[in-house]
XYZ file of C-alpha atoms in Angstrom:
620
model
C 0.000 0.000 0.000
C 2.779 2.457 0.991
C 4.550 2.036 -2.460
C 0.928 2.211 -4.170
C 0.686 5.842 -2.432
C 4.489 6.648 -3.390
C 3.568 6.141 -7.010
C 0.504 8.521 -6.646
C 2.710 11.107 -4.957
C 5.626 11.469 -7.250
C 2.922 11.278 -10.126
C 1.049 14.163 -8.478
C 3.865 16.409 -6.959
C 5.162 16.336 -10.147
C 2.539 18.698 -11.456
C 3.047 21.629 -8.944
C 5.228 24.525 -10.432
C 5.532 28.276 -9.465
C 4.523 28.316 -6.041
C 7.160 26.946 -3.391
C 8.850 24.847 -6.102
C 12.067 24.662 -3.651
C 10.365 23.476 -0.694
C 8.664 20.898 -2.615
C 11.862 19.542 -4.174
C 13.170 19.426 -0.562
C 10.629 17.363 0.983
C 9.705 15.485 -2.045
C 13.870 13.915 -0.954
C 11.866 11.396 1.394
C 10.267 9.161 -1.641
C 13.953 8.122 -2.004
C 15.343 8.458 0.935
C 12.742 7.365 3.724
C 15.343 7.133 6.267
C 15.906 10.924 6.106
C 12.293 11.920 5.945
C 12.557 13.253 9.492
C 15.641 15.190 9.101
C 14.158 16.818 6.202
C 11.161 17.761 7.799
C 12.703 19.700 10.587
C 15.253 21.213 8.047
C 12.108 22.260 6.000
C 10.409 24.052 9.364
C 13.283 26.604 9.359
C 12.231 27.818 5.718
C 8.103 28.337 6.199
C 7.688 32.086 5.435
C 4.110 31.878 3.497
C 0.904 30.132 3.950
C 1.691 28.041 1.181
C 4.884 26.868 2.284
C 2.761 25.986 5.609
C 0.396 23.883 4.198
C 3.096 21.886 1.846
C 4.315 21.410 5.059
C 1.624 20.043 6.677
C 1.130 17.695 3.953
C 4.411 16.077 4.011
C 4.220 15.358 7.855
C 1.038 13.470 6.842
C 2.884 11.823 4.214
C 5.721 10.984 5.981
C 3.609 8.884 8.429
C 1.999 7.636 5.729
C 4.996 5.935 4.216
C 6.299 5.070 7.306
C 3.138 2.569 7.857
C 1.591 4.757 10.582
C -1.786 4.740 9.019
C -3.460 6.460 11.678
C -1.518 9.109 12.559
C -1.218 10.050 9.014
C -4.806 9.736 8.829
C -5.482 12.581 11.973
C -2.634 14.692 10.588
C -4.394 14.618 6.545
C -7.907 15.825 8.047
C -5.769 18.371 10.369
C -3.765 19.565 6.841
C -7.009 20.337 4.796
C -7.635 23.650 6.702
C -4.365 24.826 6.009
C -4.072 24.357 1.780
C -4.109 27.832 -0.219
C -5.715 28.706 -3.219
C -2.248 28.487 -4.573
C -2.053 24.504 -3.948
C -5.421 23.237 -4.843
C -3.819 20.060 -5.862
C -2.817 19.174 -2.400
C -6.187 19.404 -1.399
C -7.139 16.841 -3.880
C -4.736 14.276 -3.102
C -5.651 14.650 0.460
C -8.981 13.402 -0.508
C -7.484 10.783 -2.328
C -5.166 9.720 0.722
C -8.110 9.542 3.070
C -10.337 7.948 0.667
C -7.769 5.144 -0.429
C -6.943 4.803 3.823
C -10.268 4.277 4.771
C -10.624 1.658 1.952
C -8.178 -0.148 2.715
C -9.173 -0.731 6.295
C -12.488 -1.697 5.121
C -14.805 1.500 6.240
C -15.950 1.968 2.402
C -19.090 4.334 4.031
C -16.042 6.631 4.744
C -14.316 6.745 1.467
C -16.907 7.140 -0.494
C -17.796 10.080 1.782
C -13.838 11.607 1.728
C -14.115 10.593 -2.470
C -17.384 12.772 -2.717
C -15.971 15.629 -1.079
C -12.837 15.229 -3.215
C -15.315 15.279 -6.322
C -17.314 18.558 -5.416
C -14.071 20.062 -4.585
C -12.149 19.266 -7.775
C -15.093 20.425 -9.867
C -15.606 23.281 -8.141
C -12.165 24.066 -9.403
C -13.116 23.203 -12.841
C -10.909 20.439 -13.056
C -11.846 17.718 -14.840
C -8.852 15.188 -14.278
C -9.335 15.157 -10.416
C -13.045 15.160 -10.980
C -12.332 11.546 -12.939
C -10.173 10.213 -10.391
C -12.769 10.946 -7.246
C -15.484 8.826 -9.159
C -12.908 6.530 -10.241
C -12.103 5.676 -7.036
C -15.836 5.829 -5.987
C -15.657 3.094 -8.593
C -12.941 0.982 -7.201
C -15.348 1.416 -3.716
C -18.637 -0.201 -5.171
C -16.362 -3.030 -6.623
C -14.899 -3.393 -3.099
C -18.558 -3.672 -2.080
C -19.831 -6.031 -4.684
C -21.740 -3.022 -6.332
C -20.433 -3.955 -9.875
C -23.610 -2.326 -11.798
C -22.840 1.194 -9.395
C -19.233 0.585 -10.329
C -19.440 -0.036 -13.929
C -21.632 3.471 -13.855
C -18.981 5.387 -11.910
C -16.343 4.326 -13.779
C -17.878 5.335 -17.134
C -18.789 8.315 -15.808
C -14.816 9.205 -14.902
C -14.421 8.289 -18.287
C -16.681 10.741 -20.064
C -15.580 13.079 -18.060
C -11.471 12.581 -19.210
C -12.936 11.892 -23.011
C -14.529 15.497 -23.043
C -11.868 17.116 -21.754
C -9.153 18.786 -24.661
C -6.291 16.981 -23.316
C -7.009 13.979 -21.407
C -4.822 12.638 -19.275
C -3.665 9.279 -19.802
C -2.779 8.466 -16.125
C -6.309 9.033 -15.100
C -7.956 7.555 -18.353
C -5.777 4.015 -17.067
C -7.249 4.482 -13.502
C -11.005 5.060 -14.985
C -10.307 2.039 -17.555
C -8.931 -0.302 -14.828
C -12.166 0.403 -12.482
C -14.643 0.030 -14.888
C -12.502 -3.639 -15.457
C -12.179 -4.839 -12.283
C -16.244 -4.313 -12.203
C -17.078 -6.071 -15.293
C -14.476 -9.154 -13.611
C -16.102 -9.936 -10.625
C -19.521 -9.221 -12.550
C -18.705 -12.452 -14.370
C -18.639 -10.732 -17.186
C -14.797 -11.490 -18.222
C -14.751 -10.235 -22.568
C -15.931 -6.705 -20.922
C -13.187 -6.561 -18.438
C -10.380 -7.637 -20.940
C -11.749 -5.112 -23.263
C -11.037 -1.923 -20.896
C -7.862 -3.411 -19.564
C -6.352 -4.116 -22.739
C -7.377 -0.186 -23.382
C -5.053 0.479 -20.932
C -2.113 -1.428 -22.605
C -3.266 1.133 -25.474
C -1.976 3.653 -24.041
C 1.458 2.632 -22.885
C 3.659 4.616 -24.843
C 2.213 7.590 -23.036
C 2.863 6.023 -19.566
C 5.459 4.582 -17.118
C 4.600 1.217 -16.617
C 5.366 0.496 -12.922
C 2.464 3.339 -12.525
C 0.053 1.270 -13.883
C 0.715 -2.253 -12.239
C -2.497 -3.222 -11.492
C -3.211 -3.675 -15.550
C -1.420 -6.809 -15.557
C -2.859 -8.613 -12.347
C -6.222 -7.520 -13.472
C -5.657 -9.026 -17.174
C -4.295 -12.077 -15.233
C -6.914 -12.247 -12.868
C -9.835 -12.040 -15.549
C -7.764 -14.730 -17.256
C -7.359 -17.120 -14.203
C -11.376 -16.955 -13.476
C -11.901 -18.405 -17.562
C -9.099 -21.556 -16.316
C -7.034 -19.880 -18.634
C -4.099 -20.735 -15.493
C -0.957 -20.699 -17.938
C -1.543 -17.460 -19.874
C -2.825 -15.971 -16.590
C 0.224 -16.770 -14.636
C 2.329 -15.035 -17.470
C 0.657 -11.668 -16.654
C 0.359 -12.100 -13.119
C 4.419 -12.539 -13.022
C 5.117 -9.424 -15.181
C 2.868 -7.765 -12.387
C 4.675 -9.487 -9.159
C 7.864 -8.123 -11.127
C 6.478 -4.369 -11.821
C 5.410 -4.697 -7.725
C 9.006 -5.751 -6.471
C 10.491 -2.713 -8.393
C 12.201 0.016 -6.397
C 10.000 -0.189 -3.136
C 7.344 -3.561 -2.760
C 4.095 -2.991 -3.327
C 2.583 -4.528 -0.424
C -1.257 -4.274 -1.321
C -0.028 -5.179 -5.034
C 1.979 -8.176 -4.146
C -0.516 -9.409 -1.928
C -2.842 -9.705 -4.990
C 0.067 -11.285 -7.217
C 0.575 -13.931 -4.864
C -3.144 -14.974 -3.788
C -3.710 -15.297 -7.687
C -0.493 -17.563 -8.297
C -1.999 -19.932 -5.452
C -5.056 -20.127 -7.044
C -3.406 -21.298 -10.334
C -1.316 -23.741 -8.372
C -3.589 -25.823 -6.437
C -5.785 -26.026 -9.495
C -3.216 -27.987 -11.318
C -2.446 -29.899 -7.942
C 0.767 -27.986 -7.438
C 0.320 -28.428 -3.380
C 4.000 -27.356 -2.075
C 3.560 -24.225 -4.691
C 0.243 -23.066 -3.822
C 1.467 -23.147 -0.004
C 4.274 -21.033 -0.536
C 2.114 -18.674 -2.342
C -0.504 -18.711 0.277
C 2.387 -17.762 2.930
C 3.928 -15.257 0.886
C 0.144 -13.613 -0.102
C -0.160 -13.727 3.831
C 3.205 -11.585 4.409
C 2.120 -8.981 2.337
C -1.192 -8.543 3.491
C -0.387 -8.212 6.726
C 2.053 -5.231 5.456
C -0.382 -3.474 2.975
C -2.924 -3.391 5.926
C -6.067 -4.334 3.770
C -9.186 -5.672 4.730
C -9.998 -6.222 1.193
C -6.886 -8.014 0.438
C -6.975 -10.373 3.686
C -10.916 -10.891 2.820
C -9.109 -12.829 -0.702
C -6.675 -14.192 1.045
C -9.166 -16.217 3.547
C -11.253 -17.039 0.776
C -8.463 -18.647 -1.322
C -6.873 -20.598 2.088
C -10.226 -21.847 2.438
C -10.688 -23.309 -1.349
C -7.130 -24.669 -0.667
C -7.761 -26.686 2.201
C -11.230 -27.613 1.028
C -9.491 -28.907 -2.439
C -7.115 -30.644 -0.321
C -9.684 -32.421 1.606
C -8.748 -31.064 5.108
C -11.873 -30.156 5.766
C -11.804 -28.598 8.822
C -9.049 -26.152 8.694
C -11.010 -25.328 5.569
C -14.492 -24.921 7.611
C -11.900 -22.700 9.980
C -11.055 -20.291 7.397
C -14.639 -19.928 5.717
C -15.468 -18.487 9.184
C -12.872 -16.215 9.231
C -13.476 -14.579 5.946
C -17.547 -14.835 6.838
C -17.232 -12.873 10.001
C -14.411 -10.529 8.126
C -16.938 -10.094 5.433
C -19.845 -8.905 8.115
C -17.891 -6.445 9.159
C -17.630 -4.852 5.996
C -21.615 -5.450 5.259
C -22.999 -4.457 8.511
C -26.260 -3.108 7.605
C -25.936 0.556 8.666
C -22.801 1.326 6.767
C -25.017 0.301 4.343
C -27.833 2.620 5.223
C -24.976 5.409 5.322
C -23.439 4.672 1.478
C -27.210 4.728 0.382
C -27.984 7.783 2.087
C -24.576 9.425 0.105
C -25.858 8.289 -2.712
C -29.433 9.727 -2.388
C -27.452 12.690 -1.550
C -25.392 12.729 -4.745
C -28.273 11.936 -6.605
C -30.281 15.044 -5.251
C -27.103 17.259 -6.394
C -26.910 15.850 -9.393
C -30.379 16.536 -10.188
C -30.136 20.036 -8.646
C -27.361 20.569 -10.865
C -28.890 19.271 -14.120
C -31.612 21.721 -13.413
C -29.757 24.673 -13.169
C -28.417 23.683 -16.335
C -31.818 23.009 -17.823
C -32.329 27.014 -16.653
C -29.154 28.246 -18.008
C -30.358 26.532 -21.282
C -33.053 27.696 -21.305
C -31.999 31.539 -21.647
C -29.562 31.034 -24.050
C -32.470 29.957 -26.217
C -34.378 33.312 -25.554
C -31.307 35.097 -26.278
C -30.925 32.552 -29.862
C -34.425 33.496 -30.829
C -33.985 37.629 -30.266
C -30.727 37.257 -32.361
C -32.459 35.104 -35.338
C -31.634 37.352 -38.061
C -27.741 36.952 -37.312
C -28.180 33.307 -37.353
C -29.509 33.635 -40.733
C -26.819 35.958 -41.828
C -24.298 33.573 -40.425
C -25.828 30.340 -42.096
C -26.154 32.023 -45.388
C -22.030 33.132 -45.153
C -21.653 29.651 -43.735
C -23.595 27.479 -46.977
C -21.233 29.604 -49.088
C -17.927 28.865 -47.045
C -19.113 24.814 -47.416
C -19.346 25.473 -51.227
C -16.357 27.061 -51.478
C -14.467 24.514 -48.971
C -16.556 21.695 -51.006
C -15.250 22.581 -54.084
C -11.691 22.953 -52.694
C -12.061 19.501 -51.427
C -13.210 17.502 -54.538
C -10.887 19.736 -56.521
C -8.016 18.530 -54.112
C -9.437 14.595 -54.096
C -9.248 14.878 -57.881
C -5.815 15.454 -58.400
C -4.899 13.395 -55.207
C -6.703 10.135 -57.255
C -5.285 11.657 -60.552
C -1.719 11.469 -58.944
C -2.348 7.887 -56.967
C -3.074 6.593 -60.701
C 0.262 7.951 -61.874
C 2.009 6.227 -58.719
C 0.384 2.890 -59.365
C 1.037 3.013 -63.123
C 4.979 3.909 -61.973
C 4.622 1.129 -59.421
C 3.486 -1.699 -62.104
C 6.312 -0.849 -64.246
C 9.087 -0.903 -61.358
C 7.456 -4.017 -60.272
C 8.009 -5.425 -63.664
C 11.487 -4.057 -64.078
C 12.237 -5.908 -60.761
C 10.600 -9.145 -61.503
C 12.766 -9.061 -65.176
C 15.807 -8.337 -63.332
C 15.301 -11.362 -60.882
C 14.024 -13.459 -63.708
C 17.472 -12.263 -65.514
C 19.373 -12.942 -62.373
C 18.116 -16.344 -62.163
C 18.735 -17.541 -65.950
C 22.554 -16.164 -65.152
C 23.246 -17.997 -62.170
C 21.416 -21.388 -63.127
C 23.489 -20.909 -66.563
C 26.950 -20.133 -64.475
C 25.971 -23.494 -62.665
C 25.166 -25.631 -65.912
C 28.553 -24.101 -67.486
C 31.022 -24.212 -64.247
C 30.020 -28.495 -63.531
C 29.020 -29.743 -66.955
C 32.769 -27.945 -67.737
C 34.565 -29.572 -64.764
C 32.952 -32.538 -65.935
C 34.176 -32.471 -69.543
C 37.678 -31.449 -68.474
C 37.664 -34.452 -66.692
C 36.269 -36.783 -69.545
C 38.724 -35.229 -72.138
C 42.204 -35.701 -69.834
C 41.351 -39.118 -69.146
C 40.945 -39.849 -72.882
C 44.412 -37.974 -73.395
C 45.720 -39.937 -70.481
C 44.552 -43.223 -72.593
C 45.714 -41.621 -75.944
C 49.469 -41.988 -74.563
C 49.249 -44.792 -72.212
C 50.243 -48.234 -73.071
C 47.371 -50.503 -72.008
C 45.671 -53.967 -72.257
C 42.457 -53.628 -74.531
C 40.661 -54.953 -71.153
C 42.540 -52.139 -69.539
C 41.157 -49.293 -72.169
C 37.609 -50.746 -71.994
C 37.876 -50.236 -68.501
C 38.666 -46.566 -68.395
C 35.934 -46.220 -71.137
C 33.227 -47.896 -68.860
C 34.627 -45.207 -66.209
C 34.455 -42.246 -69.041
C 31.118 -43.728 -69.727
C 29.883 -43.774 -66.061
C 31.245 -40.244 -65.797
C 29.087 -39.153 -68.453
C 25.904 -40.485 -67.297
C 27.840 -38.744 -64.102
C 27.561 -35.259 -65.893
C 23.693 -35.812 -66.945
C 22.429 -36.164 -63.116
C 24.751 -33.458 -62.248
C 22.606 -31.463 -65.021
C 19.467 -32.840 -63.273
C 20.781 -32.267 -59.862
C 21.271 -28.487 -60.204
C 18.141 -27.996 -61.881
C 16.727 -29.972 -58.761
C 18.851 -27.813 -56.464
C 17.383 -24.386 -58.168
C 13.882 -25.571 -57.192
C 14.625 -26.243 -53.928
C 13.602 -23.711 -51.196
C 16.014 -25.443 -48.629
C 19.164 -27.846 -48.400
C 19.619 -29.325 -45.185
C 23.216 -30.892 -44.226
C 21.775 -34.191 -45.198
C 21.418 -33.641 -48.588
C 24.442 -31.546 -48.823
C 25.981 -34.776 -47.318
C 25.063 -37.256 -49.481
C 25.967 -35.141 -52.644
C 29.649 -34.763 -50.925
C 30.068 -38.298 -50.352
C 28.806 -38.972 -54.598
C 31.903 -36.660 -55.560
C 34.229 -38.304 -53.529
C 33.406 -41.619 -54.927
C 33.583 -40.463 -58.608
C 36.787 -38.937 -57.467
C 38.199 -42.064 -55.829
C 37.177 -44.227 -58.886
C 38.935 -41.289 -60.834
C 42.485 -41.111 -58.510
C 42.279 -44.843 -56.444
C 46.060 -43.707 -55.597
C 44.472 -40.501 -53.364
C 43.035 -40.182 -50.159
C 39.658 -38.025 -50.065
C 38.197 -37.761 -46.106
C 35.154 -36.141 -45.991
C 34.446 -34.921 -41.943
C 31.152 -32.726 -40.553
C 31.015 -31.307 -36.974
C 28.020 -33.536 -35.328
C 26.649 -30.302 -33.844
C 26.177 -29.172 -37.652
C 22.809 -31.500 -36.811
C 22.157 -31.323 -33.770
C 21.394 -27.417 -34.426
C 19.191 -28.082 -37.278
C 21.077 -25.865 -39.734
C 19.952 -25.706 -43.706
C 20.765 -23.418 -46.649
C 18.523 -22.152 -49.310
C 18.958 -23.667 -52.546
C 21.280 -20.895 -53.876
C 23.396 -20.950 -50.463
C 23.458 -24.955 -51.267
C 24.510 -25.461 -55.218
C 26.997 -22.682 -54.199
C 28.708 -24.561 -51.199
C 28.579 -27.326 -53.136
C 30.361 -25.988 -56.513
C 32.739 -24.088 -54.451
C 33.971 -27.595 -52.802
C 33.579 -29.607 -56.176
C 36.182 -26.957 -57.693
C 38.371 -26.994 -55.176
C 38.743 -31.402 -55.467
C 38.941 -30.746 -58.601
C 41.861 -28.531 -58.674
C 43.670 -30.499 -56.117
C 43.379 -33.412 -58.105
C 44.430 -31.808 -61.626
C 47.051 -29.656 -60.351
C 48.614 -31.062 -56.867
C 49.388 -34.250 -57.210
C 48.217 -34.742 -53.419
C 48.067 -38.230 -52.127
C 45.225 -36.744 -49.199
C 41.947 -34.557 -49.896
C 40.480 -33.441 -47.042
C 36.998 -31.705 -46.933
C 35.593 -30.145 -43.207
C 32.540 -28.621 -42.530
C 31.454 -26.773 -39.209
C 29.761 -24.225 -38.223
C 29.787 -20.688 -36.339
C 26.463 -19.644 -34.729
C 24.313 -19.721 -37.786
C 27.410 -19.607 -40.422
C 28.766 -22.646 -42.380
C 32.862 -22.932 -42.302
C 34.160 -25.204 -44.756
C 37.735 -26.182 -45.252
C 39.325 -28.080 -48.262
C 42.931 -28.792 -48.173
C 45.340 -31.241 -49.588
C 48.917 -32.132 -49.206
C 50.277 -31.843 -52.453
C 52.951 -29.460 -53.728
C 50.923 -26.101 -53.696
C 51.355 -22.812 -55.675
C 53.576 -19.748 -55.250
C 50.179 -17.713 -55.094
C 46.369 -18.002 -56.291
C 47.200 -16.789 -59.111
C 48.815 -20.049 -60.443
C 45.367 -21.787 -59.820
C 43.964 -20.257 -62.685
C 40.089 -19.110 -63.587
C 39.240 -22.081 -60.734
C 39.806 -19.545 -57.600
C 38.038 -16.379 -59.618
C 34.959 -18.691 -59.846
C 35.244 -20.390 -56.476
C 35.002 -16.402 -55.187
C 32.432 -15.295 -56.959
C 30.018 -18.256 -55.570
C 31.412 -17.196 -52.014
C 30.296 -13.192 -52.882
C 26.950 -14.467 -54.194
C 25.872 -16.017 -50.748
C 27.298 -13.241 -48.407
C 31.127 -15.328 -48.034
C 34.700 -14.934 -48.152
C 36.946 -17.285 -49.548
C 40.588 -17.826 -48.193
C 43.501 -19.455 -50.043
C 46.131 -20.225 -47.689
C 49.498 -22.175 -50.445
C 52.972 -22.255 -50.713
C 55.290 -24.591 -52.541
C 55.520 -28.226 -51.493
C 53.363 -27.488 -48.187
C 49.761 -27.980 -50.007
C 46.526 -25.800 -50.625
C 43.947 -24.805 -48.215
C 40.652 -23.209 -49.422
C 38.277 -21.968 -46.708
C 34.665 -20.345 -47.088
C 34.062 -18.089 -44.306
């Protein structure tokens, strides 16, 4: 409860200017620093030299033994403050109202907070002002819902809301205060679609507001949530709330809420040792915020945990506690006295609505002597609508004539795009087709040299022909496979992997006398990473070209291909052991094309050589 009134404070003291701003500053130390609170009290008493500064004065002693948990005191030393206020502080008056009301509350004597809220009302609108004017009937609001009044609730809380929704500027504090009464009305009406709908109003307006000042949105959601068995998404708002309540100073009367809900979302899913803790911690902070409405929940829910539990009688033991908690908040004359405010409120209302009716009234005699200037006026005001009519469809005219201009521009760009991906698309699928079916054919036409100037067996040359053969039909599925590749949206490692392991048995049929060892980091697998298909062919080329430039070029007896990964990035290495290059340059076109497939997918490619101490190719 204390940090509930904190938030209030520093909200409201926030809005003084002008007047005493020093003194305010100065006192306004203690929200921090409680510890201090008298020292700066009796510092302030030196500076008093105006009525004003008096009755700022007089607040903060209140206040102080307000935060300090001395409910009463602060209580006597608020109604002994009110006297004092200037005309130059009306605000202080208004939060005293709301001090007393939200005390009296608390301790469950609701015919005396709606009183100290009524007087708060006529007070802020006989000021004129409209935001305090909401607040009083929102908390009049909050006050019915404490008394299982929803309908009277419901009514106040709209009310606070018209109010704040005719005003020029509405303020978005008290629009979350009116929202969040009329919720927590429609809630415990049973009617839970109407309650979500003004609290998620509230989450509305957010970026406008600090949200450890609205707290209570988030229980409330929670709580509306928890009552449809809804206990999973429930307990995700209610935590966000427990968290807002734990930040700077607890929120007793907030946390004692948080935790009484949790309970309730344990033991219905038979989460015993949970829902205890709960209980004990929602009984902690009750006991600190002070509440009668808050221990009145907190009975109710120890008794539907016992009772669920099947220990009957502590159960039977705590339904009499909250019934004989729950008299004393219904006895029948406080009753009698929250009806007779009402009648009372009613009667002004009415007294005021006449006086309007009155006031209305002559302003229609004075509308019918001045007739002829209303005519005047309507005839100059037909012809400012023509003129501001024809401005408008003029305007609208060229607005549509320009949209169809935009669109037209926008159907050719589109085009122009969709030709330059189609364009895009022909050049890399025909860079693929030309690159593999050409590593291929290289390959076909130096074996046939090879044969051309090798002394072999006729069963050896029909041999190598079955193999030219086989590498043929070889180049064909290559042709289908990057057409299939193309088409594909993704590659996953497995496929990647079984294409790998096809080119390193063509190559070992090709070069029996070399080693080719193919190894992929497990975790590759385990963290479910694909390529799309252009990231895939690519990969896949780069690696082909690289084998097959070991193979042609450096007479390496080992080939070794590894793939791992980086977070989301694939890291391959290819090197051999054969008698390297003096630079890349002495690789030929092979590296230029290997790079360009790395650029295409957002890679670099490294060539690490030197004579007699092998290649490495990495794609980074």
């Amino acid at each position: 409860m204390r940090s509930y009134f904190l938030t209030l404070a520093i909200y409201f003291l926030s809005l003084f200017f002008g007047f005493s701003q020093d003194l305010i500053q100065e006192l306004g130390r203690m929200y921090s620093n409680l510890d201090s609170g008298q020292f700066y009290l009796e510092e302030a008493k030196q500076k008093l030299n105006t009525p004003t500064d008096s009755g700022i004065y007089y607040f903060y002693v209140a206040e102080y033994q307000n935060l300090t948990n001395n409910t009463q005191e602060s209580r006597r030393l608020f109604l002994e403050a009110l006297p004092s206020y200037t005309e130059e502080i009306p605000s202080l008056q208004s939060i005293t109202y709301i001090r007393l009301t939200r005390m009296d509350q608390f301790s469950g004597l609701f015919d005396q907070a709606l009183d100290f809220a009524q007087q708060g009302f006529d007070f802020a609108q006989s000021i004129a002002d409209t935001g305090y004017m909401a607040y009083h009937l929102a908390d009049i609001s909050v006050i019915h819902h404490d008394m299982e009044n929803y309908a009277l609730g419901v009514e106040y809380g709209k009310r606070a809301l018209e109010i704040l929704k005719a005003s020029q500027d509405p303020n978005p504090f008290y629009q979350s205060i009116s929202l969040n009464s009329i919720g927590i009305n429609f809630d415990d009406w049973g009617k839970p679609d109407s309650a979500l709908k003004y609290h998620f109003q509230v989450l509305d307006l957010m970026d406008e507001l600090d949200s450890s000042r609205v707290f209570f949105v988030w229980n409330n959601i929670g709580n509306t949530l928890l009552k449809q068995k809804k206990y999973q998404e429930a307990e995700k708002w209610i935590q966000i709330a427990k968290g807002l309540n734990f930040k700077d100073r607890p929120n007793s009367y907030g946390l004692a809420t948080n935790y009484t809900n949790l309970a309730t979302i344990a033991y219905n899913q038979n989460q015993w040792e949970r829902a205890r803790i709960m209980l004990d911690s929602a009984k902690y902070f009750v006991e600190k915020s002070e509440s009668v409405e808050k221990e009145r929940d907190y009975l109710y829910e120890e008794y539907r945990f016992r009772k669920a539990k099947g220990e009957l009688s502590s159960a039977i033991d705590y339904l009499e506690q909250y019934a004989a908690l729950k008299d004393t908040i219904f006895k029948e004359e406080r009753i009698k006295t929250i009806g007779e405010l009402e009648a009372i409120y009613e009667v002004e209302q009415k007294e005021r609505q006449l006086a309007e009716s009155r006031a209305r009234l002559a302003e229609n005699e004075l509308l019918v002597e001045s007739r002829n200037n209303q005519v005047l006026l309507l005839i100059l005001f037909l012809l400012i609508s023509l003129g501001l009519g024809f401005f408008i469809f003029y305007r609208q005219k060229n607005k549509t004539r320009h949209l169809e201009q935009e669109a037209k521009l926008q159907a050719i760009f589109a085009e122009q795009q969709t030709q330059h991906r189609l364009q895009e698309q022909r050049s890399r699928i025909s860079s693929d087709l030309h690159d593999n079916i050409g590593a291929q054919l290289t390959f076909i036409v130096s074996t046939l040299r090879n044969l051309k100037y090798t002394d072999l067996s006729k069963e050896k040359i029909a041999e190598k022909l079955d193999q030219i053969s086989d590498f043929t039909v070889d180049t064909v599925n290559e042709l289908r496979d990057t057409i299939w590749a193309m088409n594909k949206e993704t590659i996953d490692m497995e496929d990647l992997q079984t294409r790998l392991y096809g080119l390193i048995e063509k190559a070992n049929k090709a070069c029996p006398d070399t080693s080719f060892d193919l190894e992929i980091d497990p975790k590759i697998e385990l963290e479910g990473l694909s390529l799309n298909s252009m990231e895939g062919i690519n990969y896949y080329r780069i690696i082909q070209e690289a084998v097959n430039n070991a193979i042609k070029h450096s007479a390496a007896k080992e080939i070794k291909i590894l793939i791992t990964s980086e977070g989301k990035r694939l890291l391959v290495i290819i090197k051999d052991n054969g008698k390297g290059m003096s630079g890349e340059k002495s690789l030929g076109n092979g590296i230029s094309n290997m790079k360009v497939r790395a650029e295409r997918i957002g890679r670099d490619l490294r060539v690490l050589t030197s004579p007699d101490q092998g290649t490495e190719i990495s794609i980074i």
